[in-house]
Tab-separated table of C-alpha atoms and ligand atoms in Angstrom:
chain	number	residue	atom	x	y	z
A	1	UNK	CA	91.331	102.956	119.614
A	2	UNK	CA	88.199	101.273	120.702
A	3	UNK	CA	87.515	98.306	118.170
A	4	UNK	CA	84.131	97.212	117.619
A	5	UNK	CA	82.743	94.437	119.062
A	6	UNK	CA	82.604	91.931	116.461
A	7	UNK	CA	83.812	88.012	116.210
A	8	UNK	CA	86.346	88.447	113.810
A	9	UNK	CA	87.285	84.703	113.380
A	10	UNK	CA	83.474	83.915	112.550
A	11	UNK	CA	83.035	86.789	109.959
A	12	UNK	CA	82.288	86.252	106.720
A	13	UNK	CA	82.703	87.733	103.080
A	14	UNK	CA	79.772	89.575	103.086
A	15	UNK	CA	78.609	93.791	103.389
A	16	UNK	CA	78.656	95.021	107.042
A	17	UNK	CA	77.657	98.760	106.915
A	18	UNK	CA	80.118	100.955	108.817
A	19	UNK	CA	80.432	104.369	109.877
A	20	UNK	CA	81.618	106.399	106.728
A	21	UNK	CA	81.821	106.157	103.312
A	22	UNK	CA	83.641	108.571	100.709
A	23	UNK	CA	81.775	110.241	97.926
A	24	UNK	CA	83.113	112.624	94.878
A	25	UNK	CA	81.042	113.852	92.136
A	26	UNK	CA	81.474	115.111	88.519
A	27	UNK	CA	79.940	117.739	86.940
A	28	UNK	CA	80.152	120.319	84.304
A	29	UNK	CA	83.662	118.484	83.456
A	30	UNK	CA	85.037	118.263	86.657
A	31	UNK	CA	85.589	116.378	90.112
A	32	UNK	CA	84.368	118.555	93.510
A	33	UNK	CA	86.939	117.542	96.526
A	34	UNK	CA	84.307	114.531	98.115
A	35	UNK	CA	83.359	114.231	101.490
A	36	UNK	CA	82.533	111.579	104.013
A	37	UNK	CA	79.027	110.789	104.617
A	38	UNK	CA	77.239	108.884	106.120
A	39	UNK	CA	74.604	107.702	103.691
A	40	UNK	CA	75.200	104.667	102.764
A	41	UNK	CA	72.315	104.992	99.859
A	42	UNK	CA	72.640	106.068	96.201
A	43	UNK	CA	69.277	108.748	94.889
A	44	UNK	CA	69.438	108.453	91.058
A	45	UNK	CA	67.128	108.729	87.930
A	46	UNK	CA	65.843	105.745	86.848
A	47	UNK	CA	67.642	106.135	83.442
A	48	UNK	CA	71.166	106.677	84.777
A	49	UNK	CA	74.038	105.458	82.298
A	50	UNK	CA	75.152	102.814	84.904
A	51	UNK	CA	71.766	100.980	84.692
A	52	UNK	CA	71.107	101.190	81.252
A	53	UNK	CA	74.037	100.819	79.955
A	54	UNK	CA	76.620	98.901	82.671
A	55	UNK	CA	79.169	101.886	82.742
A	56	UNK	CA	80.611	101.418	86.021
A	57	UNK	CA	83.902	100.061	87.175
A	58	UNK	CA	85.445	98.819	90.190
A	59	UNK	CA	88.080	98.208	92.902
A	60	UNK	CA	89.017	96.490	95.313
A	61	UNK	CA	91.831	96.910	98.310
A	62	UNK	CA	92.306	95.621	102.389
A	63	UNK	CA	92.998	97.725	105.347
A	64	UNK	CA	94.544	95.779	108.196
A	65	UNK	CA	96.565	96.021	111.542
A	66	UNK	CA	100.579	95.075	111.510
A	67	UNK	CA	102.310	93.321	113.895
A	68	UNK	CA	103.405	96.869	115.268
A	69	UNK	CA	100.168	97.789	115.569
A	70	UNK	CA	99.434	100.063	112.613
A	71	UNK	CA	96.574	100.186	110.449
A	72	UNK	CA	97.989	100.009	106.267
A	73	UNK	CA	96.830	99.523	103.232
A	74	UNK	CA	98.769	97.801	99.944
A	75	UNK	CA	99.698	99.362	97.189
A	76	UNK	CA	97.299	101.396	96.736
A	77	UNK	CA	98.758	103.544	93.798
A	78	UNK	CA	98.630	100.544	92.098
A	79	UNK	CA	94.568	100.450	92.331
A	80	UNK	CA	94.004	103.863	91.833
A	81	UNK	CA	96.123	103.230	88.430
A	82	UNK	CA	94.289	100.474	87.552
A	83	UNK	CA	90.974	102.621	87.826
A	84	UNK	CA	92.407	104.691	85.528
A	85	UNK	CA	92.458	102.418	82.858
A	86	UNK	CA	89.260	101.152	83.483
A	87	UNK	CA	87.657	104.516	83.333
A	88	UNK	CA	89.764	105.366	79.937
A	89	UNK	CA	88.452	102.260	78.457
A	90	UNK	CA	84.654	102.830	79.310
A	91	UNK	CA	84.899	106.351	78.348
A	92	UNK	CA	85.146	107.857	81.789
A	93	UNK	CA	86.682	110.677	83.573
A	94	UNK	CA	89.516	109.305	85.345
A	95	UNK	CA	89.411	109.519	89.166
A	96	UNK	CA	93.029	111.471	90.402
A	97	UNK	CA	95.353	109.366	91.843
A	98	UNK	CA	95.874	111.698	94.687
A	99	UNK	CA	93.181	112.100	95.006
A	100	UNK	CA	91.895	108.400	95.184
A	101	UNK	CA	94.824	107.722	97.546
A	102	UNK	CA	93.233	110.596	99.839
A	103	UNK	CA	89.793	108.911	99.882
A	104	UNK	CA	91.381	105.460	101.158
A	105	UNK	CA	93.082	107.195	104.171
A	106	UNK	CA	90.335	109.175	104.552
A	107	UNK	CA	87.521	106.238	104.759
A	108	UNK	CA	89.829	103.965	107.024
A	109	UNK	CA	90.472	106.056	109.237
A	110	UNK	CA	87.121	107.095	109.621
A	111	UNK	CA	86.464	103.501	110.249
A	112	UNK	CA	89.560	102.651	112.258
A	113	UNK	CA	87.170	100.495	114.882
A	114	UNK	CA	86.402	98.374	112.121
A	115	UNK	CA	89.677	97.464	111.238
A	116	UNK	CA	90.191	94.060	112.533
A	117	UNK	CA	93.062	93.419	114.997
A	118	UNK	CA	96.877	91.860	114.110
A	119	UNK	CA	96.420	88.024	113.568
A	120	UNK	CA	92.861	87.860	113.615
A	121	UNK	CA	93.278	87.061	109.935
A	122	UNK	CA	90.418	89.304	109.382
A	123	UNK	CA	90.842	92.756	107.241
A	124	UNK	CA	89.135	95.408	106.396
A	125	UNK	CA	87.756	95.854	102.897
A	126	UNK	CA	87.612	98.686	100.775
A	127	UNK	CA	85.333	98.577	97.664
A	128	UNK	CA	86.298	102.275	95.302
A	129	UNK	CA	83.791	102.288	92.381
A	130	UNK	CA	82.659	104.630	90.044
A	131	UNK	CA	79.515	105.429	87.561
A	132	UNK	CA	77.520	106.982	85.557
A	133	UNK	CA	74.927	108.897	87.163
A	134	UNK	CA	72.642	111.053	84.758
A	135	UNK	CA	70.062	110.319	82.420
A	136	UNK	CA	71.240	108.315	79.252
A	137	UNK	CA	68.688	107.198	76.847
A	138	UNK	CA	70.711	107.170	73.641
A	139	UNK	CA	73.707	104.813	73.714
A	140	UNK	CA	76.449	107.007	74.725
A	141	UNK	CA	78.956	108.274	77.735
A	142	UNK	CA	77.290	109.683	80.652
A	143	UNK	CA	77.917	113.758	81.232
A	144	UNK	CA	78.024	113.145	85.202
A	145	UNK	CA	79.695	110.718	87.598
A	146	UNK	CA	79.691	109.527	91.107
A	147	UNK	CA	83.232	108.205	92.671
A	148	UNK	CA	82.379	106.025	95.943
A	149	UNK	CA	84.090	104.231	98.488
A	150	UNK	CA	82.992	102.468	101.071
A	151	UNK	CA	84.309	99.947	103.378
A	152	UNK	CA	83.259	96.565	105.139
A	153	UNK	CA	84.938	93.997	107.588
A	154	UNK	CA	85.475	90.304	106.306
A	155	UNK	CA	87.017	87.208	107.895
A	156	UNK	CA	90.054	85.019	107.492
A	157	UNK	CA	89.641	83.882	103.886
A	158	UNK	CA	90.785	80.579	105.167
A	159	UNK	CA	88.472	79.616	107.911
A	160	UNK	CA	88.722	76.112	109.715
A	161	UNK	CA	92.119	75.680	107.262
A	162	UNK	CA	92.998	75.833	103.700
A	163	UNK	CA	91.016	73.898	101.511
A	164	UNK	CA	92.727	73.102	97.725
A	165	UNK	CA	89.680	73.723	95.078
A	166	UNK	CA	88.568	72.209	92.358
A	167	UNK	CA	88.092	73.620	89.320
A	168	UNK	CA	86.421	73.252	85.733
A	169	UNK	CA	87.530	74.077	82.431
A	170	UNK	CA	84.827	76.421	81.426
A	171	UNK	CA	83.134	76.196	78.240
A	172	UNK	CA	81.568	80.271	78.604
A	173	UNK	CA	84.350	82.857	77.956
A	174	UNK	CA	85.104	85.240	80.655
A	175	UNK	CA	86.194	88.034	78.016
A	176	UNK	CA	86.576	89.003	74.476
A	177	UNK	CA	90.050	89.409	72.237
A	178	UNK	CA	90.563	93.130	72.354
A	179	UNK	CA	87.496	93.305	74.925
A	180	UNK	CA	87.160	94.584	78.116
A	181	UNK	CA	89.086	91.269	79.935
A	182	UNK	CA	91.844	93.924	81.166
A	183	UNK	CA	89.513	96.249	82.970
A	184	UNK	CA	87.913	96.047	86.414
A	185	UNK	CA	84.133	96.613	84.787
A	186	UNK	CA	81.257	95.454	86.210
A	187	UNK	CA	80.060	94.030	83.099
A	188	UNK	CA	82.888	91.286	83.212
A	189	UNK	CA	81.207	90.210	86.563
A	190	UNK	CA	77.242	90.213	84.970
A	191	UNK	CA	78.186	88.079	82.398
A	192	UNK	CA	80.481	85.765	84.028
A	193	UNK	CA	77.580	85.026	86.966
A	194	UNK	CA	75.926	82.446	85.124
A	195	UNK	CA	79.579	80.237	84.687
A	196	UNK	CA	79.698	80.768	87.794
A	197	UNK	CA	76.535	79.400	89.114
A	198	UNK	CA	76.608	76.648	86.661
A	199	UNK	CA	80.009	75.781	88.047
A	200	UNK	CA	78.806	75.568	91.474
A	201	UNK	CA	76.234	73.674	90.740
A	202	UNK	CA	78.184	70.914	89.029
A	203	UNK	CA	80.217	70.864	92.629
A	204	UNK	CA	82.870	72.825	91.390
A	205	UNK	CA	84.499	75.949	93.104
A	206	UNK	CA	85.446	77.750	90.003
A	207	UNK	CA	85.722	78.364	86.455
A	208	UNK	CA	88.924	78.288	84.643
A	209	UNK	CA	88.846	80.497	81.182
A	210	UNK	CA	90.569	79.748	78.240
A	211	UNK	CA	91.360	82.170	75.622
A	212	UNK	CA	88.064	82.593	73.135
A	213	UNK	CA	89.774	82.539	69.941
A	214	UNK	CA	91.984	79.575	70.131
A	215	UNK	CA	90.630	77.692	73.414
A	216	UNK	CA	93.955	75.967	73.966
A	217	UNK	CA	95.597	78.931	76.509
A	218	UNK	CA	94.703	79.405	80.033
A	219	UNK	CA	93.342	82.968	80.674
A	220	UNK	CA	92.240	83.170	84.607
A	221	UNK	CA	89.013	82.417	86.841
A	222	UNK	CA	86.075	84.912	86.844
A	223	UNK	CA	87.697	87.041	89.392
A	224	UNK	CA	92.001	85.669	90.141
A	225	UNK	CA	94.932	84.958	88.297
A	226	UNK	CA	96.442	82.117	87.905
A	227	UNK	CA	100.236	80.815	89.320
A	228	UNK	CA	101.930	77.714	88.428
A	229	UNK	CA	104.978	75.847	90.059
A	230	UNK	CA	106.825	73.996	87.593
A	231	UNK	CA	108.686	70.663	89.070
A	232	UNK	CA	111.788	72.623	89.270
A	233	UNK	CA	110.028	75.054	91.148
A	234	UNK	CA	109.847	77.964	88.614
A	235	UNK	CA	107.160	80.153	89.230
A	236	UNK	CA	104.663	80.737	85.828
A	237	UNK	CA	101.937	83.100	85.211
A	238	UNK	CA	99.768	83.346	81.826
A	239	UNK	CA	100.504	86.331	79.702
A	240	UNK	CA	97.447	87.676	78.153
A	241	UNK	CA	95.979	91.144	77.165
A	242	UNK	CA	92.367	90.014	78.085
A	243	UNK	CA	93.381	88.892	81.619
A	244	UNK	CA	93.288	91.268	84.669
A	245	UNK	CA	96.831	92.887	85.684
A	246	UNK	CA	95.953	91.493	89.583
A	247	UNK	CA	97.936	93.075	91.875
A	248	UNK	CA	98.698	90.492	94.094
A	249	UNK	CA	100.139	88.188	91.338
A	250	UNK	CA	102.111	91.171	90.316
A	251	UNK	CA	103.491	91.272	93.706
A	252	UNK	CA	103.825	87.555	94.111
A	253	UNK	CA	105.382	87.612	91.115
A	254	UNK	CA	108.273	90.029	92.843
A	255	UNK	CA	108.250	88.093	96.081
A	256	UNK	CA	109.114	84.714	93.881
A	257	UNK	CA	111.939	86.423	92.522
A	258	UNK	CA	113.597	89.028	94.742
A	259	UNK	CA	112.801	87.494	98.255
A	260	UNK	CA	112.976	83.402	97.399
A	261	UNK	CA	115.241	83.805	94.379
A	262	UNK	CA	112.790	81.705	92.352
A	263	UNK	CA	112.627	81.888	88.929
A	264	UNK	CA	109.838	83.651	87.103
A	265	UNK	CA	107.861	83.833	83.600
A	266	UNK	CA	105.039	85.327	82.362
A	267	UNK	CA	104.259	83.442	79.222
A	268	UNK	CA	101.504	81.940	77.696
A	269	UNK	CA	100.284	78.962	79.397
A	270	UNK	CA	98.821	75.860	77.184
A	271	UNK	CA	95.785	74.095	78.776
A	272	UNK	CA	97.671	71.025	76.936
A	273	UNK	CA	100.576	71.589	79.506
A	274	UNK	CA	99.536	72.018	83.177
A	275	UNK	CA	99.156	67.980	83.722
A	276	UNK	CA	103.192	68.724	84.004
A	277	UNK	CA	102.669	71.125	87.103
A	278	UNK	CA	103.666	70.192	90.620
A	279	UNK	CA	101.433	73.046	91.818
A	280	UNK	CA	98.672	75.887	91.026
A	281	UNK	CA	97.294	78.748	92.578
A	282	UNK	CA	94.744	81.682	92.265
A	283	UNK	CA	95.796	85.157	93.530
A	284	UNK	CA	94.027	88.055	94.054
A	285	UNK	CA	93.056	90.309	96.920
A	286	UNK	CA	90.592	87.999	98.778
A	287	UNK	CA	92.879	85.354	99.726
A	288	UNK	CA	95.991	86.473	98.501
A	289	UNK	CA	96.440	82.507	97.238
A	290	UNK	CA	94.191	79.593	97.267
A	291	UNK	CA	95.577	76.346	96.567
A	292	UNK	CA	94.107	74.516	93.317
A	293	UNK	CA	93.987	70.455	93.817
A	294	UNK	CA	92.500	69.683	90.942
A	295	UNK	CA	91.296	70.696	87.224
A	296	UNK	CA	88.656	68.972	85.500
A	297	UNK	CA	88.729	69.238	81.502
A	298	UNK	CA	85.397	67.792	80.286
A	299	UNK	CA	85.436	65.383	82.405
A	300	UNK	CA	89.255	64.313	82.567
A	301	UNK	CA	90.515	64.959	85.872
A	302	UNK	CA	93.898	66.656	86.567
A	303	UNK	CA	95.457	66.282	90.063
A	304	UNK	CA	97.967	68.534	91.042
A	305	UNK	CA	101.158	66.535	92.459
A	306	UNK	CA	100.144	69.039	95.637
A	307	UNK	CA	97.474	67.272	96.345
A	308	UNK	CA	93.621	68.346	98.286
A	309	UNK	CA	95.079	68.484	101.912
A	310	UNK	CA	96.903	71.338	101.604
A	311	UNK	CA	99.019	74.549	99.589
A	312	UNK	CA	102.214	73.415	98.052
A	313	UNK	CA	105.295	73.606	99.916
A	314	UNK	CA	106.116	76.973	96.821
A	315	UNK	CA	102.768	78.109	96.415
A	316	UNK	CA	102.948	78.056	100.553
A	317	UNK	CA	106.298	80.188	100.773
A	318	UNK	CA	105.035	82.476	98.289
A	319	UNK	CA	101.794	82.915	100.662
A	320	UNK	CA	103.945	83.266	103.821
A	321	UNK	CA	106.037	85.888	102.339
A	322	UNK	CA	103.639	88.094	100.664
A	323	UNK	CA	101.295	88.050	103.908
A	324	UNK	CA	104.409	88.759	106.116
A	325	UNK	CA	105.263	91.715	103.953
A	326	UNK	CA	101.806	92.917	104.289
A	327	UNK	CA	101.401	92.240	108.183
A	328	UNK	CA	104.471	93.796	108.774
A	329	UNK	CA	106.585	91.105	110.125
A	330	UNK	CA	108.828	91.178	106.357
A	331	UNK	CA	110.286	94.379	105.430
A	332	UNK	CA	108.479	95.451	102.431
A	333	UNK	CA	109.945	96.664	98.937
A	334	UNK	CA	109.851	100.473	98.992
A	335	UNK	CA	106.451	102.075	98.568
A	336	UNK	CA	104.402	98.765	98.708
A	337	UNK	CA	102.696	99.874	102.578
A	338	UNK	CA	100.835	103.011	102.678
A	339	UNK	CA	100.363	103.687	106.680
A	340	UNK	CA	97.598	105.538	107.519
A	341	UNK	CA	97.512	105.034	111.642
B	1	PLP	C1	90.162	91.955	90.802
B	1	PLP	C2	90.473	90.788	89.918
B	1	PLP	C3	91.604	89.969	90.122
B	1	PLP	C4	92.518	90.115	91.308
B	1	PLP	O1	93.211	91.307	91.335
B	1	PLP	P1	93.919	91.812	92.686
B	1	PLP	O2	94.402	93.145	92.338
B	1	PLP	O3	95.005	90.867	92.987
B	1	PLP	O4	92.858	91.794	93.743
B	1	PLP	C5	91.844	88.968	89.201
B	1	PLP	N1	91.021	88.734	88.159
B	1	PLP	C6	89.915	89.482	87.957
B	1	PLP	C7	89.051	89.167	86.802
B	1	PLP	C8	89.616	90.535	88.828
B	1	PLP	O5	88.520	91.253	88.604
């Protein structure tokens, strides 16, 4: 395998076009088998459902080398399952899971000299999405779909070291009470871009949600999970139905308890409570964990015993042992590597 010649350490998080992407349409009620193309541009009528109406969802997954020198994905069952409830819930076809499984191996390996060597802490990203594709003037469910999937190299999340963030309590809601909060849809992401922006430009790094009815629970950020270490190093995660079932915090949540012997719970989480928190994390694909230093709530400041210098010693274990599963260098629990080199 001939890899390409990029500077993985310097990459980014931003699109680099490769080779091939996968594409699957539906018609007249039913998926064709897809191919690999290698047009990375979309032809559709200017009133298609997905730009009238939002109907699209999302994905989003990392190919990357092992220490043995094979080139796997991570759970990816668990994505194309997700999909499928995103596509129920926005009146969709779903996407098979074999058959979603099938366009993952197939796009890596078309794109095998993209995949960023072991330790290079870059990976390969793979962005499934789906949409609706024919003319929709009438509020309603598109007829016709496309299914894409397309991937594109980013760098080590954690570039010149970890840096803890700092985060706001947000005063926007990230998603309804019986909404769409659950779902990967793109609409989640349109609306929460202005928090976002706002955020940053108050110097913060992200938003943290609360839940919209009451405003006293933690929900997540606009696009990870939260974690908490208690002082006696139990491991907590917010229970919601309007927050997104992330897979890594589902994992981490399995690493905590089967590999460190931690303790877990998934509970709700008051905002009243996480001054008594030794330390906090976001999870989610991207980084797998960043490190949260610091909340501000209107203006009162809450500082994580961990402090800004660096992950806590948990929230670091947990890191180490999820990334060592994934890089190979940790046996995995059954079914959680899908090798495709
Ligand atoms: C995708 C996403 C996450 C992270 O999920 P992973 O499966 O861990 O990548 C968390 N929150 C939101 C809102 C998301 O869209």
């Amino acid at each position: 395998m001939m890899s390409k010649n990029i500077d993985w350490q310097n990459l980014g998080f931003g699109y680099i076009q490769t080779d091939k992407r996968f594409v699957a349409n539906y018609k007249n009620g039913e998926w064709d088998n897809g191919s690999l193309t290698d047009d990375a541009n979309i032809v559709m009528n200017e009133c298609a459902c997905v730009l009238q109406y939002a109907q699209t969802c999302f994905e989003g997954l990392k190919a990357y080398t092992t220490k043995d020198g094979h080139i796997v994905t991570f759970r990816p069952d668990l994505n194309a399952d997700r999909l499928i409830s995103s596509c129920e819930r926005l009146e969709m076809p779903v996407f098979p899971k074999d058959k979603f499984i099938d366009a993952v191996t197939q796009v890596v390996a078309a794109n095998a000299d993209y995949v960023p060597p072991y330790g290079s802490g870059a990976t390969l990203y793979l962005r499934p999405y789906m949409f609706g594709i024919n003319s929709v003037i009438g509020v309603k469910p598109a007829d016709e779909y496309q299914f894409r999937l397309f991937a594109t190299p980013v760098g080590p999340y954690f570039k010149g070291g970890v840096k803890p963030l700092t985060i706001k309590v947000s005063d926007f809601d990230r998603a309804a009470p019986h909404g769409t909060g659950n779902i990967k849809a793109g609409a989640n992401y349109a609306m929460s871009l202005h928090a976002i922006v706002t955020a940053h430009h108050e110097g913060y790094d992200e938003n943290m949600y609360l839940d919209p009815a009451t405003r006293t629970k933690v929900e997540e950020t606009g696009g990870a999970n939260f974690l908490f270490i208690t002082k006696d190093n139990k491991v907590v995660t917010p229970k919601s139905d309007s927050i997104l079932p992330s897979i890594t915090r589902r994992s981490l949540m399995v690493v905590a308890k089967d590999y460190l012997g931690l303790e877990v719970e998934e509970r709700e989480v008051l905002l009243e409570e996480i001054k008594d928190f030794a330390e906090c994390g976001l999870c989610g694909t991207a980084a797998v964990i960043s490190p949260v230093g610091k909340i501000v709530d209107h203006g009162k400041e809450i500082c994580l015993p961990s402090g800004m210098n660096d992950m806590g010693p948990v929230t670091k274990k947990l890191y180490e042992t999820l990334t060592g599963i994934q890089m190979g260098e940790i046996e995995a629990p059954h079914g959680w590597i899908h090798r495709i080199k």
